[in-house]
Amino acid sequence: MVRMLDIAILGLLMDRDHHGYEIRTQVRDRLGVSANISFGSIYPALNRLERRGFVEAVIATEARGNALSTGSLSGERASLRALRATPGLGRRSRKVYRITPRGREEFVTLLADPATLDDSRSFSLRMALAKYLTPSLRVVLLERRRIDLVERLTEMQSSARNEQLDTYARSVMAHAVKGVELDLEWIDNLLSTERSNQQSFAPEAK
Amino acid sequence: MVRMLDIAILGLLMDRDHHGYEIRTQVRDRLGVSANISFGSIYPALNRLERRGFVEAVIATEARGNALSTGSLSGERASLRALRATPGLGRRSRKVYRITPRGREEFVTLLADPATLDDSRSFSLRMALAKYLTPSLRVVLLERRRIDLVERLTEMQSSARNEQLDTYARSVMAHAVKGVELDLEWIDNLLSTERSNQQSFAPEAK
DNA sequence: AACCATCATATCAAATCGATATATCGAACG
DNA sequence: CGTTCGATATATCGATTTGATATGATGGTT
């Protein structure tokens, strides 16, 4: 969860530039994250990434009548101020972010990072961006996730068998079990696709 | 999500007393929450609930030989002092919490609260504790959740049809769609059970 | 022209997480 | 017999995330 947002933002910027508000919708529509990320997360995260040099703000293209007066937006870390304190800047200017070369490096590192891939959300996020991974790394991630899920499945199955639970609690557990089973089917499909693709490149490998 | 932990803790204490560490495991095993709640959440939450008078700490039963003599443990922080400065309490004492009458009131209020039942986790949590709700409130919650899910389903189906997505992103979306469909089946089963139970109490109602 | 939904950025307090520190206890191992 | 290991147990810290709220622009509708 820690770096979920960093991965999501950088992953979206790998493709093309985005502004904050747009990232929020894209995380839902392209990365499959069910809950909307709050603005209180996204703007601080963008500032964080900018400070670290992984993204940079470029003033919105598609300029409308603005007259921005003096080119005073070269202010270093006063990137916010440049926009806010400028009196002549009307409209709702969009702050468009672009990923830097260092950001691209950071992204692939984070994406393949062995740490914290346990929860369902961060795994789905990684898979949604899996085209940026090498085939072998994809398989590693999938297999590790598979192991976690199998373990969790047996745990939950025994919980679901607990006879001290009332009807509702047991129903919740049984439903959760089905969810994990669905996840496992998905993983297995992805794994077999991955392996058949590998074969097509090295069919003679015994 | 905001009060998820409060609901979870109070819900567990409705049944019997618990200490912090135990609550963590029970949230997984009895309430079906897949991720382990961190200690950094649970102990502050218990203090919070204690301050508000919804729970009270009772010294661990099952007392063992202690004798600790003088309270030389140099309590520094306030919250520690309560227990540690108490002389006579030795070992790794477990701080067992009990729910108060006001806590029971608060619990049913939170559980039936119309706010923030949108996300999957908080809904599952509520259902796991649904035996404390009236049948009609259960139906209200279920129906509202159903509406949300149907809406989300159509959104995600159109996302999954987006041809600009690569194979992996589309696979994630398709999998997410299946998850929501599974949720919907579950809700519908619960709803029909709920309604057939209602009928048995009022079979003549046309 | 008034209204409202959507777009867009931003900030704040409170909640939560992940890591870490500390300590007890029982079991396993040699 | 010692010691190491894993599970039990409480607590705190900094960083991250949420949910709420403020503010304003833009565009469509009646």
Tab-separated table of C-alpha atoms (C1' of nucleotides) in Angstrom:
chain	number	residue	atom	x	y	z
A	1	MET	CA	0.000	0.000	0.000
A	2	VAL	CA	2.841	2.328	0.803
A	3	ARG	CA	3.968	2.992	-2.697
A	4	MET	CA	0.774	2.080	-4.433
A	5	LEU	CA	0.132	5.636	-5.463
A	6	ASP	CA	3.675	6.216	-6.660
A	7	ILE	CA	3.459	3.166	-8.869
A	8	ALA	CA	0.046	4.145	-10.159
A	9	ILE	CA	1.025	7.706	-10.993
A	10	LEU	CA	4.331	6.837	-12.605
A	11	GLY	CA	2.690	3.990	-14.473
A	12	LEU	CA	0.099	6.273	-15.971
A	13	LEU	CA	2.717	8.866	-16.880
A	14	MET	CA	4.766	6.205	-18.681
A	15	ASP	CA	2.137	6.329	-21.365
A	16	ARG	CA	1.458	10.031	-21.592
A	17	ASP	CA	1.278	13.220	-19.529
A	18	HIS	CA	-1.537	13.690	-17.052
A	19	HIS	CA	-2.761	16.238	-14.572
A	20	GLY	CA	-3.857	15.359	-11.053
A	21	TYR	CA	-7.585	15.190	-11.512
A	22	GLU	CA	-7.180	13.040	-14.565
A	23	ILE	CA	-4.937	10.591	-12.752
A	24	ARG	CA	-7.723	9.997	-10.289
A	25	THR	CA	-10.149	8.891	-12.969
A	26	GLN	CA	-7.539	6.920	-14.869
A	27	VAL	CA	-6.571	4.911	-11.830
A	28	ARG	CA	-10.129	3.652	-11.808
A	29	ASP	CA	-10.691	3.273	-15.522
A	30	ARG	CA	-7.328	1.948	-16.657
A	31	LEU	CA	-5.772	0.423	-13.566
A	32	GLY	CA	-8.883	-1.204	-12.163
A	33	VAL	CA	-8.630	0.198	-8.651
A	34	SER	CA	-12.169	0.134	-7.360
A	35	ALA	CA	-12.040	2.921	-4.780
A	36	ASN	CA	-11.415	6.438	-5.972
A	37	ILE	CA	-8.153	7.787	-4.705
A	38	SER	CA	-8.723	10.935	-2.710
A	39	PHE	CA	-7.336	14.315	-3.673
A	40	GLY	CA	-5.646	14.458	-0.329
A	41	SER	CA	-3.459	11.620	-1.578
A	42	ILE	CA	-2.892	12.546	-5.137
A	43	TYR	CA	-1.650	16.101	-4.922
A	44	PRO	CA	0.802	15.459	-2.088
A	45	ALA	CA	2.013	12.407	-3.971
A	46	LEU	CA	2.655	14.462	-7.088
A	47	ASN	CA	4.572	17.040	-5.069
A	48	ARG	CA	6.576	14.266	-3.468
A	49	LEU	CA	7.457	12.763	-6.822
A	50	GLU	CA	8.352	16.183	-8.155
A	51	ARG	CA	10.660	16.885	-5.216
A	52	ARG	CA	12.430	13.626	-5.863
A	53	GLY	CA	12.818	14.456	-9.509
A	54	PHE	CA	10.677	11.640	-10.850
A	55	VAL	CA	8.104	13.874	-12.471
A	56	GLU	CA	8.062	17.499	-13.562
A	57	ALA	CA	5.199	19.903	-13.995
A	58	VAL	CA	4.717	21.455	-17.376
A	59	ILE	CA	2.278	24.271	-17.781
A	60	ALA	CA	-0.845	23.155	-19.499
A	61	THR	CA	-0.579	23.031	-23.225
A	62	GLU	CA	-3.746	23.829	-25.031
A	63	ALA	CA	-3.281	27.324	-23.674
A	64	ARG	CA	-6.271	29.528	-23.493
A	65	GLY	CA	-6.289	33.275	-23.188
A	66	ASN	CA	-4.017	33.746	-20.279
A	67	ALA	CA	-1.459	36.493	-20.612
A	68	LEU	CA	0.485	34.958	-17.756
A	69	SER	CA	2.388	38.229	-17.516
A	70	THR	CA	6.043	37.860	-16.695
A	71	GLY	CA	7.623	34.469	-17.019
A	72	SER	CA	8.003	34.124	-13.324
A	73	LEU	CA	7.209	30.450	-13.135
A	74	SER	CA	10.789	29.391	-13.116
A	75	GLY	CA	10.585	29.400	-9.332
A	76	GLU	CA	12.190	26.266	-8.063
A	77	ARG	CA	10.168	24.512	-5.464
A	78	ALA	CA	7.633	27.274	-5.464
A	79	SER	CA	5.857	25.429	-8.170
A	80	LEU	CA	2.584	25.915	-6.400
A	81	ARG	CA	3.177	29.527	-5.663
A	82	ALA	CA	3.996	30.239	-9.237
A	83	LEU	CA	0.467	29.358	-10.076
A	84	ARG	CA	-1.340	30.551	-7.041
A	85	ALA	CA	0.344	33.820	-6.279
A	86	THR	CA	0.276	34.936	-9.841
A	87	PRO	CA	-2.605	37.336	-9.841
A	88	GLY	CA	-3.092	37.514	-13.567
A	89	LEU	CA	-3.727	33.827	-13.858
A	90	GLY	CA	-7.380	33.209	-14.161
A	91	ARG	CA	-9.221	30.102	-15.197
A	92	ARG	CA	-8.576	26.826	-13.716
A	93	SER	CA	-5.168	26.080	-15.078
A	94	ARG	CA	-4.309	22.438	-15.238
A	95	LYS	CA	-0.962	21.424	-13.946
A	96	VAL	CA	0.224	18.726	-16.292
A	97	TYR	CA	2.917	16.338	-15.133
A	98	ARG	CA	5.503	14.543	-17.203
A	99	ILE	CA	7.683	11.652	-16.113
A	100	THR	CA	11.449	12.156	-16.163
A	101	PRO	CA	14.081	9.612	-17.241
A	102	ARG	CA	14.879	9.053	-13.577
A	103	GLY	CA	11.190	8.576	-12.975
A	104	ARG	CA	11.089	5.838	-15.573
A	105	GLU	CA	13.934	4.028	-13.846
A	106	GLU	CA	12.232	4.400	-10.493
A	107	PHE	CA	8.994	3.087	-11.929
A	108	VAL	CA	10.358	-0.205	-13.207
A	109	THR	CA	12.234	-0.652	-9.933
A	110	LEU	CA	9.096	-0.145	-7.881
A	111	LEU	CA	7.036	-2.320	-10.176
A	112	ALA	CA	9.355	-5.280	-9.826
A	113	ASP	CA	10.146	-4.622	-6.158
A	114	PRO	CA	9.870	-7.806	-4.123
A	115	ALA	CA	8.425	-5.915	-1.135
A	116	THR	CA	4.765	-5.531	-0.304
A	117	LEU	CA	2.971	-7.354	-3.031
A	118	ASP	CA	0.835	-9.258	-0.596
A	119	ASP	CA	-2.446	-7.423	-0.730
A	120	SER	CA	-4.939	-7.779	-3.496
A	121	ARG	CA	-4.999	-4.134	-4.495
A	122	SER	CA	-1.296	-3.702	-5.055
A	123	PHE	CA	-1.131	-6.953	-6.980
A	124	SER	CA	-3.919	-5.925	-9.336
A	125	LEU	CA	-2.198	-2.609	-9.814
A	126	ARG	CA	1.034	-4.301	-10.757
A	127	MET	CA	-0.731	-6.604	-13.180
A	128	ALA	CA	-2.476	-3.674	-14.839
A	129	LEU	CA	0.989	-2.304	-15.540
A	130	ALA	CA	2.581	-5.658	-16.311
A	131	LYS	CA	3.353	-4.755	-19.903
A	132	TYR	CA	6.294	-2.798	-18.517
A	133	LEU	CA	7.748	-5.928	-16.914
A	134	THR	CA	9.877	-8.574	-18.523
A	135	PRO	CA	8.160	-11.946	-19.066
A	136	SER	CA	10.266	-13.640	-16.424
A	137	LEU	CA	9.497	-10.974	-13.841
A	138	ARG	CA	5.820	-11.354	-14.597
A	139	VAL	CA	6.063	-15.066	-13.887
A	140	VAL	CA	7.929	-14.423	-10.641
A	141	LEU	CA	5.249	-12.026	-9.452
A	142	LEU	CA	2.458	-14.362	-10.452
A	143	GLU	CA	3.977	-17.365	-8.759
A	144	ARG	CA	4.635	-15.500	-5.577
A	145	ARG	CA	1.095	-14.212	-5.509
A	146	ARG	CA	-0.141	-17.717	-6.124
A	147	ILE	CA	1.672	-19.053	-3.092
A	148	ASP	CA	0.226	-16.324	-0.893
A	149	LEU	CA	-3.272	-17.001	-2.146
A	150	VAL	CA	-3.083	-20.745	-1.613
A	151	GLU	CA	-1.955	-20.179	1.946
A	152	ARG	CA	-4.668	-17.647	2.570
A	153	LEU	CA	-7.226	-19.976	1.050
A	154	THR	CA	-6.572	-22.806	3.478
A	155	GLU	CA	-6.630	-20.376	6.391
A	156	MET	CA	-9.961	-18.997	5.336
A	157	GLN	CA	-11.436	-22.389	4.621
A	158	SER	CA	-10.748	-23.447	8.167
A	159	SER	CA	-12.199	-20.185	9.431
A	160	ALA	CA	-15.292	-20.800	7.349
A	161	ARG	CA	-15.672	-24.198	8.976
A	162	ASN	CA	-15.671	-22.656	12.452
A	163	GLU	CA	-18.974	-23.674	13.963
A	164	GLN	CA	-18.991	-20.924	16.527
A	165	LEU	CA	-19.661	-18.385	13.828
A	166	ASP	CA	-23.218	-17.247	13.281
A	167	THR	CA	-24.902	-17.487	9.891
A	168	TYR	CA	-23.829	-14.049	8.719
A	169	ALA	CA	-20.211	-14.277	9.740
A	170	ARG	CA	-19.972	-17.685	8.135
A	171	SER	CA	-21.560	-16.370	4.967
A	172	VAL	CA	-18.942	-13.620	4.841
A	173	MET	CA	-16.173	-16.150	5.256
A	174	ALA	CA	-17.589	-18.448	2.588
A	175	HIS	CA	-17.892	-15.523	0.214
A	176	ALA	CA	-14.319	-14.480	0.908
A	177	VAL	CA	-13.216	-18.034	0.113
A	178	LYS	CA	-14.944	-17.831	-3.238
A	179	GLY	CA	-13.202	-14.557	-3.916
A	180	VAL	CA	-9.805	-16.096	-3.328
A	181	GLU	CA	-10.719	-19.071	-5.506
A	182	LEU	CA	-11.642	-16.665	-8.281
A	183	ASP	CA	-8.307	-14.907	-7.823
A	184	LEU	CA	-6.508	-18.229	-8.073
A	185	GLU	CA	-8.236	-19.153	-11.326
A	186	TRP	CA	-7.221	-15.785	-12.704
A	187	ILE	CA	-3.600	-16.205	-11.678
A	188	ASP	CA	-3.469	-19.678	-13.174
A	189	ASN	CA	-4.873	-18.445	-16.464
A	190	LEU	CA	-2.317	-15.662	-16.579
A	191	LEU	CA	0.469	-18.085	-15.737
A	192	SER	CA	-0.439	-20.539	-18.479
A	193	THR	CA	-0.721	-17.747	-21.020
A	194	GLU	CA	2.646	-16.466	-19.906
A	195	ARG	CA	4.212	-19.877	-20.309
A	196	SER	CA	2.769	-20.573	-23.716
A	197	ASN	CA	4.123	-17.228	-24.871
A	198	GLN	CA	7.542	-18.128	-23.573
A	199	GLN	CA	7.466	-21.389	-25.483
A	200	SER	CA	6.795	-19.645	-28.762
A	201	PHE	CA	10.155	-17.951	-28.414
A	202	ALA	CA	12.070	-21.037	-27.341
A	203	PRO	CA	10.154	-24.082	-28.538
A	204	GLU	CA	13.187	-26.329	-28.765
A	205	ALA	CA	14.172	-25.927	-25.147
A	206	LYS	CA	13.699	-29.320	-23.588
B	1	MET	CA	-13.299	3.075	6.240
B	2	VAL	CA	-13.138	5.787	8.818
B	3	ARG	CA	-14.790	3.924	11.586
B	4	MET	CA	-14.066	0.456	10.345
B	5	LEU	CA	-11.841	-0.313	13.282
B	6	ASP	CA	-14.266	1.074	15.833
B	7	ILE	CA	-17.017	-1.109	14.439
B	8	ALA	CA	-14.747	-4.131	14.318
B	9	ILE	CA	-13.495	-3.725	17.879
B	10	LEU	CA	-16.875	-2.979	19.414
B	11	GLY	CA	-18.417	-5.796	17.405
B	12	LEU	CA	-15.936	-8.293	18.764
B	13	LEU	CA	-16.393	-7.020	22.306
B	14	MET	CA	-20.175	-7.445	22.014
B	15	ASP	CA	-19.556	-11.134	22.265
B	16	ARG	CA	-16.875	-11.295	24.924
B	17	ASP	CA	-13.866	-9.417	26.295
B	18	HIS	CA	-10.675	-9.240	24.269
B	19	HIS	CA	-7.207	-7.789	24.502
B	20	GLY	CA	-5.544	-5.907	21.697
B	21	TYR	CA	-3.423	-8.619	20.171
B	22	GLU	CA	-6.364	-10.964	20.151
B	23	ILE	CA	-8.572	-8.466	18.374
B	24	ARG	CA	-6.083	-8.419	15.554
B	25	THR	CA	-6.383	-12.128	14.931
B	26	GLN	CA	-10.131	-12.185	15.461
B	27	VAL	CA	-10.704	-9.490	12.873
B	28	ARG	CA	-9.203	-11.877	10.382
B	29	ASP	CA	-10.680	-15.111	11.617
B	30	ARG	CA	-14.171	-14.028	12.608
B	31	LEU	CA	-14.807	-10.867	10.622
B	32	GLY	CA	-13.219	-11.972	7.360
B	33	VAL	CA	-10.989	-8.948	6.871
B	34	SER	CA	-8.174	-10.207	4.690
B	35	ALA	CA	-5.385	-7.799	5.662
B	36	ASN	CA	-4.078	-7.870	9.201
B	37	ILE	CA	-4.785	-4.666	11.025
B	38	SER	CA	-1.570	-3.098	12.240
B	39	PHE	CA	-0.747	-2.518	15.874
B	40	GLY	CA	-0.302	1.110	15.072
B	41	SER	CA	-4.034	1.195	14.439
B	42	ILE	CA	-5.372	-1.090	17.088
B	43	TYR	CA	-3.856	0.282	20.269
B	44	PRO	CA	-4.629	3.924	19.489
B	45	ALA	CA	-8.155	2.864	18.563
B	46	LEU	CA	-8.610	1.125	21.904
B	47	ASN	CA	-7.366	4.199	23.750
B	48	ARG	CA	-9.718	6.347	21.725
B	49	LEU	CA	-12.669	4.148	22.551
B	50	GLU	CA	-11.674	4.103	26.188
B	51	ARG	CA	-11.461	7.893	26.340
B	52	ARG	CA	-14.935	8.136	24.902
B	53	GLY	CA	-16.246	5.681	27.434
B	54	PHE	CA	-17.209	2.956	24.986
B	55	VAL	CA	-14.839	0.369	26.371
B	56	GLU	CA	-13.017	-0.066	29.661
B	57	ALA	CA	-9.842	-1.899	30.482
B	58	VAL	CA	-10.033	-4.612	33.087
B	59	ILE	CA	-6.898	-6.102	34.491
B	60	ALA	CA	-6.136	-9.471	33.047
B	61	THR	CA	-7.925	-12.298	34.693
B	62	GLU	CA	-5.927	-15.451	34.895
B	63	ALA	CA	-3.497	-13.613	37.155
B	64	ARG	CA	-0.155	-15.228	37.663
B	65	GLY	CA	2.427	-14.923	40.380
B	66	ASN	CA	3.729	-11.397	40.243
B	67	ALA	CA	5.374	-9.622	43.203
B	68	LEU	CA	7.181	-7.024	41.087
B	69	SER	CA	7.827	-5.111	44.340
B	70	THR	CA	8.276	-1.391	43.966
B	71	GLY	CA	7.075	0.309	40.893
B	72	SER	CA	10.476	1.210	39.622
B	73	LEU	CA	9.581	0.911	36.008
B	74	SER	CA	9.851	4.661	35.520
B	75	GLY	CA	6.629	5.237	33.650
B	76	GLU	CA	7.210	8.003	31.217
B	77	ARG	CA	4.123	8.348	29.104
B	78	ALA	CA	0.660	8.743	30.433
B	79	SER	CA	-0.977	5.772	28.823
B	80	LEU	CA	1.629	3.369	30.071
B	81	ARG	CA	1.441	4.621	33.581
B	82	ALA	CA	-2.048	3.356	34.117
B	83	LEU	CA	-0.897	-0.192	33.901
B	84	ARG	CA	2.785	-0.185	34.454
B	85	ALA	CA	2.836	2.118	37.425
B	86	THR	CA	0.264	-0.107	38.998
B	87	PRO	CA	2.334	-2.114	41.393
B	88	GLY	CA	1.618	-5.752	41.776
B	89	LEU	CA	1.028	-6.287	38.108
B	90	GLY	CA	3.879	-8.255	36.685
B	91	ARG	CA	4.760	-10.247	33.619
B	92	ARG	CA	3.524	-9.470	30.255
B	93	SER	CA	0.168	-8.351	31.448
B	94	ARG	CA	-2.633	-8.490	28.969
B	95	LYS	CA	-4.891	-5.516	28.986
B	96	VAL	CA	-8.337	-6.931	28.525
B	97	TYR	CA	-11.088	-4.633	27.296
B	98	ARG	CA	-14.791	-4.826	28.017
B	99	ILE	CA	-17.527	-2.978	26.203
B	100	THR	CA	-19.685	-0.583	28.243
B	101	PRO	CA	-23.442	-0.054	27.912
B	102	ARG	CA	-22.744	3.206	26.103
B	103	GLY	CA	-20.386	1.288	23.863
B	104	ARG	CA	-23.180	-1.115	22.952
B	105	GLU	CA	-25.393	1.777	21.966
B	106	GLU	CA	-22.621	3.320	19.927
B	107	PHE	CA	-21.972	0.019	18.213
B	108	VAL	CA	-25.480	-0.512	16.876
B	109	THR	CA	-25.573	3.132	15.778
B	110	LEU	CA	-22.336	2.774	13.847
B	111	LEU	CA	-23.363	-0.547	12.396
B	112	ALA	CA	-26.602	0.799	10.963
B	113	ASP	CA	-25.112	4.188	10.049
B	114	PRO	CA	-26.071	5.157	6.507
B	115	ALA	CA	-22.663	6.785	5.880
B	116	THR	CA	-19.710	5.170	4.167
B	117	LEU	CA	-20.881	1.710	3.337
B	118	ASP	CA	-19.697	1.980	-0.207
B	119	ASP	CA	-16.473	0.046	-0.137
B	120	SER	CA	-16.246	-3.694	-0.151
B	121	ARG	CA	-14.327	-4.015	3.086
B	122	SER	CA	-16.685	-2.055	5.277
B	123	PHE	CA	-19.675	-3.841	3.807
B	124	SER	CA	-18.220	-7.270	4.523
B	125	LEU	CA	-17.426	-6.138	8.024
B	126	ARG	CA	-21.007	-5.024	8.570
B	127	MET	CA	-22.363	-8.279	7.225
B	128	ALA	CA	-20.083	-10.274	9.492
B	129	LEU	CA	-21.768	-8.462	12.378
B	130	ALA	CA	-25.246	-8.462	10.870
B	131	LYS	CA	-26.715	-10.602	13.615
B	132	TYR	CA	-26.779	-7.448	15.710
B	133	LEU	CA	-29.000	-5.686	13.165
B	134	THR	CA	-32.743	-5.913	12.836
B	135	PRO	CA	-34.002	-7.846	9.790
B	136	SER	CA	-35.306	-4.702	8.133
B	137	LEU	CA	-32.006	-2.877	8.602
B	138	ARG	CA	-30.220	-5.828	7.082
B	139	VAL	CA	-32.417	-5.591	4.016
B	140	VAL	CA	-31.834	-1.849	3.742
B	141	LEU	CA	-28.073	-2.333	3.847
B	142	LEU	CA	-28.181	-5.163	1.346
B	143	GLU	CA	-30.336	-3.284	-1.113
B	144	ARG	CA	-28.215	-0.199	-0.951
B	145	ARG	CA	-25.100	-2.224	-1.523
B	146	ARG	CA	-26.779	-3.914	-4.440
B	147	ILE	CA	-27.501	-0.609	-6.152
B	148	ASP	CA	-23.900	0.495	-5.737
B	149	LEU	CA	-22.610	-2.760	-7.145
B	150	VAL	CA	-24.871	-2.711	-10.186
B	151	GLU	CA	-23.711	0.793	-10.977
B	152	ARG	CA	-20.091	-0.127	-10.520
B	153	LEU	CA	-20.576	-3.201	-12.672
B	154	THR	CA	-21.739	-1.289	-15.727
B	155	GLU	CA	-18.902	1.207	-15.297
B	156	MET	CA	-16.339	-1.524	-15.169
B	157	GLN	CA	-17.824	-3.436	-18.050
B	158	SER	CA	-17.412	-0.420	-20.266
B	159	SER	CA	-13.863	0.028	-18.992
B	160	ALA	CA	-13.141	-3.596	-19.795
B	161	ARG	CA	-14.343	-3.021	-23.343
B	162	ASN	CA	-11.865	-0.166	-23.821
B	163	GLU	CA	-9.740	-1.227	-26.755
B	164	GLN	CA	-6.890	1.070	-25.869
B	165	LEU	CA	-6.017	-1.108	-22.908
B	166	ASP	CA	-3.245	-3.632	-23.304
B	167	THR	CA	-3.760	-7.318	-22.593
B	168	TYR	CA	-2.785	-7.108	-18.939
B	169	ALA	CA	-4.826	-4.065	-18.063
B	170	ARG	CA	-7.833	-5.558	-19.783
B	171	SER	CA	-7.335	-8.827	-17.941
B	172	VAL	CA	-7.338	-6.923	-14.660
B	173	MET	CA	-10.554	-5.156	-15.606
B	174	ALA	CA	-12.226	-8.383	-16.681
B	175	HIS	CA	-11.210	-10.016	-13.434
B	176	ALA	CA	-12.557	-7.096	-11.444
B	177	VAL	CA	-15.858	-7.450	-13.300
B	178	LYS	CA	-16.058	-11.082	-12.265
B	179	GLY	CA	-15.411	-10.084	-8.685
B	180	VAL	CA	-18.319	-7.681	-8.702
B	181	GLU	CA	-20.543	-10.290	-10.302
B	182	LEU	CA	-19.623	-12.681	-7.528
B	183	ASP	CA	-20.459	-10.018	-4.972
B	184	LEU	CA	-23.829	-9.488	-6.612
B	185	GLU	CA	-24.666	-13.184	-6.487
B	186	TRP	CA	-23.797	-13.160	-2.829
B	187	ILE	CA	-25.964	-10.145	-2.078
B	188	ASP	CA	-28.879	-11.660	-3.960
B	189	ASN	CA	-28.601	-14.894	-2.037
B	190	LEU	CA	-28.543	-13.022	1.250
B	191	LEU	CA	-31.514	-10.926	0.193
B	192	SER	CA	-33.637	-13.895	-0.757
B	193	THR	CA	-32.784	-15.669	2.487
B	194	GLU	CA	-33.670	-12.530	4.383
B	195	ARG	CA	-37.021	-12.279	2.634
B	196	SER	CA	-37.993	-15.892	3.101
B	197	ASN	CA	-37.254	-15.488	6.812
B	198	GLN	CA	-39.472	-12.462	6.951
B	199	GLN	CA	-42.297	-14.391	5.346
B	200	SER	CA	-42.219	-17.068	7.966
B	201	PHE	CA	-43.204	-14.442	10.514
B	202	ALA	CA	-45.913	-12.878	8.381
B	203	PRO	CA	-47.032	-15.461	5.870
B	204	GLU	CA	-50.506	-14.054	5.434
B	205	ALA	CA	-49.334	-10.624	4.316
B	206	LYS	CA	-50.453	-10.399	0.745
C	1	DA	C1'	-29.775	34.636	-16.631
C	2	DA	C1'	-29.782	31.448	-13.057
C	3	DC	C1'	-28.580	26.974	-11.883
C	4	DC	C1'	-26.108	22.814	-11.548
C	5	DA	C1'	-22.898	19.143	-12.671
C	6	DT	C1'	-18.316	18.437	-13.830
C	7	DC	C1'	-13.626	19.816	-13.941
C	8	DA	C1'	-9.579	21.149	-11.241
C	9	DT	C1'	-6.400	22.203	-7.405
C	10	DA	C1'	-5.580	22.484	-2.692
C	11	DT	C1'	-5.470	21.942	2.472
C	12	DC	C1'	-6.572	19.923	7.065
C	13	DA	C1'	-7.472	16.771	10.929
C	14	DA	C1'	-7.887	12.261	11.855
C	15	DA	C1'	-7.172	7.450	10.762
C	16	DT	C1'	-4.202	3.906	9.292
C	17	DC	C1'	-0.030	1.656	7.993
C	18	DG	C1'	4.654	-0.285	8.295
C	19	DA	C1'	8.536	-0.428	10.974
C	20	DT	C1'	10.582	-0.823	15.125
C	21	DA	C1'	11.454	-1.524	20.225
C	22	DT	C1'	10.689	-4.181	24.099
C	23	DA	C1'	9.598	-8.188	26.794
C	24	DT	C1'	7.622	-12.897	28.120
C	25	DC	C1'	6.955	-17.654	27.075
C	26	DG	C1'	7.210	-22.387	25.266
C	27	DA	C1'	9.260	-25.511	22.120
C	28	DA	C1'	13.047	-27.195	19.513
C	29	DC	C1'	17.848	-28.180	18.999
C	30	DG	C1'	22.215	-29.614	20.006
D	1	DC	C1'	21.518	-27.091	30.122
D	2	DG	C1'	21.761	-23.033	27.363
D	3	DT	C1'	20.304	-20.750	23.506
D	4	DT	C1'	17.924	-19.682	19.693
D	5	DC	C1'	13.489	-19.257	17.545
D	6	DG	C1'	8.681	-18.201	16.861
D	7	DA	C1'	4.454	-16.755	18.914
D	8	DT	C1'	2.358	-13.728	22.226
D	9	DA	C1'	1.740	-8.982	23.792
D	10	DT	C1'	1.909	-3.794	24.217
D	11	DA	C1'	3.445	0.442	22.597
D	12	DT	C1'	5.293	4.386	19.780
D	13	DC	C1'	6.928	6.856	15.591
D	14	DG	C1'	6.948	8.897	11.032
D	15	DA	C1'	4.871	8.693	6.724
D	16	DT	C1'	0.945	7.913	4.056
D	17	DT	C1'	-3.940	7.953	3.055
D	18	DT	C1'	-8.505	9.184	3.789
D	19	DG	C1'	-12.688	12.034	4.034
D	20	DA	C1'	-14.236	16.508	4.357
D	21	DT	C1'	-14.174	20.884	2.886
D	22	DA	C1'	-13.050	25.264	0.293
D	23	DT	C1'	-12.643	27.608	-3.938
D	24	DG	C1'	-13.110	28.664	-8.490
D	25	DA	C1'	-13.793	27.724	-13.790
D	26	DT	C1'	-16.418	25.777	-17.409
D	27	DG	C1'	-20.188	24.265	-19.961
D	28	DG	C1'	-24.844	22.723	-20.537
D	29	DT	C1'	-29.817	23.119	-19.528
D	30	DT	C1'	-34.124	25.055	-18.616
